């Protein structure tokens, strides 16, 4: 392993989707803070197929500052793919991934850099201490998601964010992970290496609104769980086993009753309840298997994670 360079070049990767309304202002703040660290840097701005003036703004800024580079994806591929595109294009030795809406405070980059310097860790992650303004529904569902994920996969990602600083060893390892369904936070946790955490409070969005619909969040959650754990599949097997034992007992009882009282037609309620229960379990089980099948299907197709339309070097 080569020791970290004394004078690393910093690549700040920012995925952007429909951030045009405040991009100039956000970029100014980010640049000011990165410049203050005093190392060579580049800003890799990834336009994730926005339909507003995000790309025009990137082009304009890139003309006036040579540190700014842009990658424009051919359509909206999602944040994780945009991060991947940015990291592929980045040319530094040290990488920072952050949101473009100032919800990841740019002042923190300097602290992360200093923590990296002093601790020698491979990854410095910013952990959410206060989650910012979020609705009660979002809060509950995200708590449920992280609970499920940690139960199923053993990775406790509560408070984890995509705001991270890491070295080229981690970047190369991440880019080498072959899966198409990406979950940046979880995959970086899976990689291991030495890690340090510093906390931050999530600020309010600069402007505009979050591009994550409920459906996309559910997708990300299902993705994260199916790509990090096969426990749900084993649970189906276990549930099937329990039901089988239960069914054997009931069969014995039914046969016995029939032999003692051949004339009775009892147990209507039992039959209905069993029907409903077993039917429900089977549908659910099939659904879970379908999720894994879909995951395999996606991975087997081996399509590229993203397509680049324009590049500003
Ligand atoms: N983003 C992206 N592609 C998407 C959705 C979001 O590149 O399809 C970017 C977005 O521009 C922002 C970051 O990912 O820089 C976080 O998105 P957002 O603020 O919408 O999410 P939240 O803060 O609610 O997690
Ligand atoms: Mg945001």
JSON list of C-alpha atoms in Angstrom, two decimals, residues 23-133:
[
{"chain": "A", "resi": 23, "resn": "UNK", "atom": "CA", "xyz": [-26.58, 26.06, -8.44]},
{"chain": "A", "resi": 24, "resn": "UNK", "atom": "CA", "xyz": [-24.45, 29.19, -8.96]},
{"chain": "A", "resi": 25, "resn": "UNK", "atom": "CA", "xyz": [-24.85, 30.14, -5.33]},
{"chain": "A", "resi": 26, "resn": "UNK", "atom": "CA", "xyz": [-24.20, 26.61, -4.03]},
{"chain": "A", "resi": 27, "resn": "UNK", "atom": "CA", "xyz": [-21.13, 26.23, -6.21]},
{"chain": "A", "resi": 28, "resn": "UNK", "atom": "CA", "xyz": [-19.71, 29.51, -4.99]},
{"chain": "A", "resi": 29, "resn": "UNK", "atom": "CA", "xyz": [-20.08, 28.36, -1.37]},
{"chain": "A", "resi": 30, "resn": "UNK", "atom": "CA", "xyz": [-18.62, 24.95, -2.09]},
{"chain": "A", "resi": 31, "resn": "UNK", "atom": "CA", "xyz": [-15.67, 26.40, -4.03]},
{"chain": "A", "resi": 32, "resn": "UNK", "atom": "CA", "xyz": [-14.92, 28.98, -1.38]},
{"chain": "A", "resi": 33, "resn": "UNK", "atom": "CA", "xyz": [-14.73, 26.27, 1.27]},
{"chain": "A", "resi": 34, "resn": "UNK", "atom": "CA", "xyz": [-12.68, 23.88, -0.82]},
{"chain": "A", "resi": 35, "resn": "UNK", "atom": "CA", "xyz": [-10.24, 26.61, -1.80]},
{"chain": "A", "resi": 36, "resn": "UNK", "atom": "CA", "xyz": [-9.78, 27.45, 1.89]},
{"chain": "A", "resi": 37, "resn": "UNK", "atom": "CA", "xyz": [-8.25, 24.01, 2.49]},
{"chain": "A", "resi": 38, "resn": "UNK", "atom": "CA", "xyz": [-5.29, 25.06, 0.39]},
{"chain": "A", "resi": 39, "resn": "UNK", "atom": "CA", "xyz": [-4.76, 21.98, -1.77]},
{"chain": "A", "resi": 40, "resn": "UNK", "atom": "CA", "xyz": [-5.11, 21.50, -5.51]},
{"chain": "A", "resi": 41, "resn": "UNK", "atom": "CA", "xyz": [-8.68, 20.58, -6.26]},
{"chain": "A", "resi": 42, "resn": "UNK", "atom": "CA", "xyz": [-11.22, 19.94, -8.95]},
{"chain": "A", "resi": 43, "resn": "UNK", "atom": "CA", "xyz": [-15.00, 20.02, -8.80]},
{"chain": "A", "resi": 44, "resn": "UNK", "atom": "CA", "xyz": [-16.62, 17.23, -10.79]},
{"chain": "A", "resi": 45, "resn": "UNK", "atom": "CA", "xyz": [-20.21, 18.25, -11.39]},
{"chain": "A", "resi": 46, "resn": "UNK", "atom": "CA", "xyz": [-22.46, 15.51, -12.67]},
{"chain": "A", "resi": 47, "resn": "UNK", "atom": "CA", "xyz": [-25.69, 16.56, -14.30]},
{"chain": "A", "resi": 48, "resn": "UNK", "atom": "CA", "xyz": [-27.96, 13.57, -13.83]},
{"chain": "A", "resi": 49, "resn": "UNK", "atom": "CA", "xyz": [-30.16, 14.30, -16.84]},
{"chain": "A", "resi": 50, "resn": "UNK", "atom": "CA", "xyz": [-31.78, 17.45, -15.45]},
{"chain": "A", "resi": 51, "resn": "UNK", "atom": "CA", "xyz": [-34.41, 19.15, -17.58]},
{"chain": "A", "resi": 52, "resn": "UNK", "atom": "CA", "xyz": [-33.69, 22.63, -16.18]},
{"chain": "A", "resi": 53, "resn": "UNK", "atom": "CA", "xyz": [-30.66, 24.89, -16.66]},
{"chain": "A", "resi": 54, "resn": "UNK", "atom": "CA", "xyz": [-28.31, 22.80, -14.50]},
{"chain": "A", "resi": 55, "resn": "UNK", "atom": "CA", "xyz": [-26.05, 21.92, -17.44]},
{"chain": "A", "resi": 56, "resn": "UNK", "atom": "CA", "xyz": [-26.01, 25.49, -18.80]},
{"chain": "A", "resi": 57, "resn": "UNK", "atom": "CA", "xyz": [-24.89, 26.70, -15.38]},
{"chain": "A", "resi": 58, "resn": "UNK", "atom": "CA", "xyz": [-22.18, 24.04, -15.18]},
{"chain": "A", "resi": 59, "resn": "UNK", "atom": "CA", "xyz": [-20.92, 25.02, -18.64]},
{"chain": "A", "resi": 60, "resn": "UNK", "atom": "CA", "xyz": [-20.83, 28.68, -17.72]},
{"chain": "A", "resi": 61, "resn": "UNK", "atom": "CA", "xyz": [-18.94, 28.08, -14.49]},
{"chain": "A", "resi": 62, "resn": "UNK", "atom": "CA", "xyz": [-16.52, 25.70, -16.19]},
{"chain": "A", "resi": 63, "resn": "UNK", "atom": "CA", "xyz": [-15.59, 28.43, -18.69]},
{"chain": "A", "resi": 64, "resn": "UNK", "atom": "CA", "xyz": [-14.49, 30.80, -15.93]},
{"chain": "A", "resi": 65, "resn": "UNK", "atom": "CA", "xyz": [-12.80, 28.30, -13.61]},
{"chain": "A", "resi": 66, "resn": "UNK", "atom": "CA", "xyz": [-10.46, 25.59, -14.81]},
{"chain": "A", "resi": 67, "resn": "UNK", "atom": "CA", "xyz": [-11.04, 23.60, -11.62]},
{"chain": "A", "resi": 68, "resn": "UNK", "atom": "CA", "xyz": [-14.60, 22.91, -12.67]},
{"chain": "A", "resi": 69, "resn": "UNK", "atom": "CA", "xyz": [-15.34, 19.87, -14.77]},
{"chain": "A", "resi": 70, "resn": "UNK", "atom": "CA", "xyz": [-18.68, 18.59, -15.88]},
{"chain": "A", "resi": 71, "resn": "UNK", "atom": "CA", "xyz": [-20.20, 15.24, -16.79]},
{"chain": "A", "resi": 72, "resn": "UNK", "atom": "CA", "xyz": [-23.65, 15.20, -18.34]},
{"chain": "A", "resi": 73, "resn": "UNK", "atom": "CA", "xyz": [-25.55, 11.93, -18.30]},
{"chain": "A", "resi": 74, "resn": "UNK", "atom": "CA", "xyz": [-27.86, 11.07, -21.17]},
{"chain": "A", "resi": 75, "resn": "UNK", "atom": "CA", "xyz": [-30.88, 10.85, -18.87]},
{"chain": "A", "resi": 76, "resn": "UNK", "atom": "CA", "xyz": [-31.73, 10.65, -15.19]},
{"chain": "A", "resi": 77, "resn": "UNK", "atom": "CA", "xyz": [-29.92, 7.58, -13.85]},
{"chain": "A", "resi": 78, "resn": "UNK", "atom": "CA", "xyz": [-30.35, 8.30, -10.16]},
{"chain": "A", "resi": 79, "resn": "UNK", "atom": "CA", "xyz": [-28.00, 9.72, -7.58]},
{"chain": "A", "resi": 80, "resn": "UNK", "atom": "CA", "xyz": [-25.93, 6.58, -7.02]},
{"chain": "A", "resi": 81, "resn": "UNK", "atom": "CA", "xyz": [-25.15, 6.23, -10.73]},
{"chain": "A", "resi": 82, "resn": "UNK", "atom": "CA", "xyz": [-24.33, 9.94, -10.91]},
{"chain": "A", "resi": 83, "resn": "UNK", "atom": "CA", "xyz": [-21.85, 9.53, -8.05]},
{"chain": "A", "resi": 84, "resn": "UNK", "atom": "CA", "xyz": [-20.32, 6.63, -9.94]},
{"chain": "A", "resi": 85, "resn": "UNK", "atom": "CA", "xyz": [-19.96, 8.73, -13.10]},
{"chain": "A", "resi": 86, "resn": "UNK", "atom": "CA", "xyz": [-18.31, 11.49, -11.09]},
{"chain": "A", "resi": 87, "resn": "UNK", "atom": "CA", "xyz": [-15.86, 9.14, -9.42]},
{"chain": "A", "resi": 88, "resn": "UNK", "atom": "CA", "xyz": [-15.01, 7.57, -12.77]},
{"chain": "A", "resi": 89, "resn": "UNK", "atom": "CA", "xyz": [-14.20, 10.99, -14.20]},
{"chain": "A", "resi": 90, "resn": "UNK", "atom": "CA", "xyz": [-12.38, 12.31, -11.12]},
{"chain": "A", "resi": 91, "resn": "UNK", "atom": "CA", "xyz": [-8.61, 12.60, -11.35]},
{"chain": "A", "resi": 92, "resn": "UNK", "atom": "CA", "xyz": [-7.58, 13.39, -7.78]},
{"chain": "A", "resi": 93, "resn": "UNK", "atom": "CA", "xyz": [-6.04, 11.26, -5.04]},
{"chain": "A", "resi": 94, "resn": "UNK", "atom": "CA", "xyz": [-8.63, 12.15, -2.46]},
{"chain": "A", "resi": 95, "resn": "UNK", "atom": "CA", "xyz": [-12.36, 12.25, -3.04]},
{"chain": "A", "resi": 96, "resn": "UNK", "atom": "CA", "xyz": [-15.30, 13.99, -1.51]},
{"chain": "A", "resi": 97, "resn": "UNK", "atom": "CA", "xyz": [-18.89, 13.14, -2.42]},
{"chain": "A", "resi": 98, "resn": "UNK", "atom": "CA", "xyz": [-21.53, 15.66, -1.43]},
{"chain": "A", "resi": 99, "resn": "UNK", "atom": "CA", "xyz": [-25.03, 16.88, -2.32]},
{"chain": "A", "resi": 100, "resn": "UNK", "atom": "CA", "xyz": [-25.40, 19.98, -4.43]},
{"chain": "A", "resi": 101, "resn": "UNK", "atom": "CA", "xyz": [-28.20, 21.58, -2.44]},
{"chain": "A", "resi": 102, "resn": "UNK", "atom": "CA", "xyz": [-26.03, 22.71, 0.51]},
{"chain": "A", "resi": 103, "resn": "UNK", "atom": "CA", "xyz": [-27.68, 20.16, 2.80]},
{"chain": "A", "resi": 104, "resn": "UNK", "atom": "CA", "xyz": [-24.19, 18.80, 3.29]},
{"chain": "A", "resi": 105, "resn": "UNK", "atom": "CA", "xyz": [-22.47, 21.83, 4.82]},
{"chain": "A", "resi": 106, "resn": "UNK", "atom": "CA", "xyz": [-19.37, 22.64, 2.71]},
{"chain": "A", "resi": 107, "resn": "UNK", "atom": "CA", "xyz": [-17.59, 24.02, 5.81]},
{"chain": "A", "resi": 108, "resn": "UNK", "atom": "CA", "xyz": [-17.32, 20.42, 6.94]},
{"chain": "A", "resi": 109, "resn": "UNK", "atom": "CA", "xyz": [-15.00, 19.44, 4.08]},
{"chain": "A", "resi": 110, "resn": "UNK", "atom": "CA", "xyz": [-12.14, 21.15, 5.81]},
{"chain": "A", "resi": 111, "resn": "UNK", "atom": "CA", "xyz": [-12.84, 19.28, 9.07]},
{"chain": "A", "resi": 112, "resn": "UNK", "atom": "CA", "xyz": [-13.09, 16.03, 7.15]},
{"chain": "A", "resi": 113, "resn": "UNK", "atom": "CA", "xyz": [-9.80, 16.76, 5.45]},
{"chain": "A", "resi": 114, "resn": "UNK", "atom": "CA", "xyz": [-8.10, 17.51, 8.75]},
{"chain": "A", "resi": 115, "resn": "UNK", "atom": "CA", "xyz": [-9.56, 14.39, 10.33]},
{"chain": "A", "resi": 116, "resn": "UNK", "atom": "CA", "xyz": [-8.23, 12.40, 7.38]},
{"chain": "A", "resi": 117, "resn": "UNK", "atom": "CA", "xyz": [-4.79, 13.99, 7.84]},
{"chain": "A", "resi": 118, "resn": "UNK", "atom": "CA", "xyz": [-4.56, 13.46, 11.56]},
{"chain": "A", "resi": 119, "resn": "UNK", "atom": "CA", "xyz": [-6.14, 10.02, 11.80]},
{"chain": "A", "resi": 120, "resn": "UNK", "atom": "CA", "xyz": [-4.80, 8.43, 8.65]},
{"chain": "A", "resi": 121, "resn": "UNK", "atom": "CA", "xyz": [-8.19, 6.76, 8.11]},
{"chain": "A", "resi": 122, "resn": "UNK", "atom": "CA", "xyz": [-9.23, 5.71, 4.60]},
{"chain": "A", "resi": 123, "resn": "UNK", "atom": "CA", "xyz": [-12.75, 7.01, 4.93]},
{"chain": "A", "resi": 124, "resn": "UNK", "atom": "CA", "xyz": [-14.06, 10.01, 6.82]},
{"chain": "A", "resi": 125, "resn": "UNK", "atom": "CA", "xyz": [-17.81, 10.04, 6.91]},
{"chain": "A", "resi": 126, "resn": "UNK", "atom": "CA", "xyz": [-20.15, 12.76, 7.94]},
{"chain": "A", "resi": 127, "resn": "UNK", "atom": "CA", "xyz": [-22.85, 11.30, 10.14]},
{"chain": "A", "resi": 128, "resn": "UNK", "atom": "CA", "xyz": [-26.22, 13.01, 10.46]},
{"chain": "A", "resi": 129, "resn": "UNK", "atom": "CA", "xyz": [-26.82, 14.13, 13.98]},
{"chain": "A", "resi": 130, "resn": "UNK", "atom": "CA", "xyz": [-29.95, 16.08, 13.29]},
{"chain": "A", "resi": 131, "resn": "UNK", "atom": "CA", "xyz": [-31.87, 14.98, 10.23]},
{"chain": "A", "resi": 132, "resn": "UNK", "atom": "CA", "xyz": [-33.21, 18.39, 9.29]},
{"chain": "A", "resi": 133, "resn": "UNK", "atom": "CA", "xyz": [-36.80, 19.18, 8.46]}
]
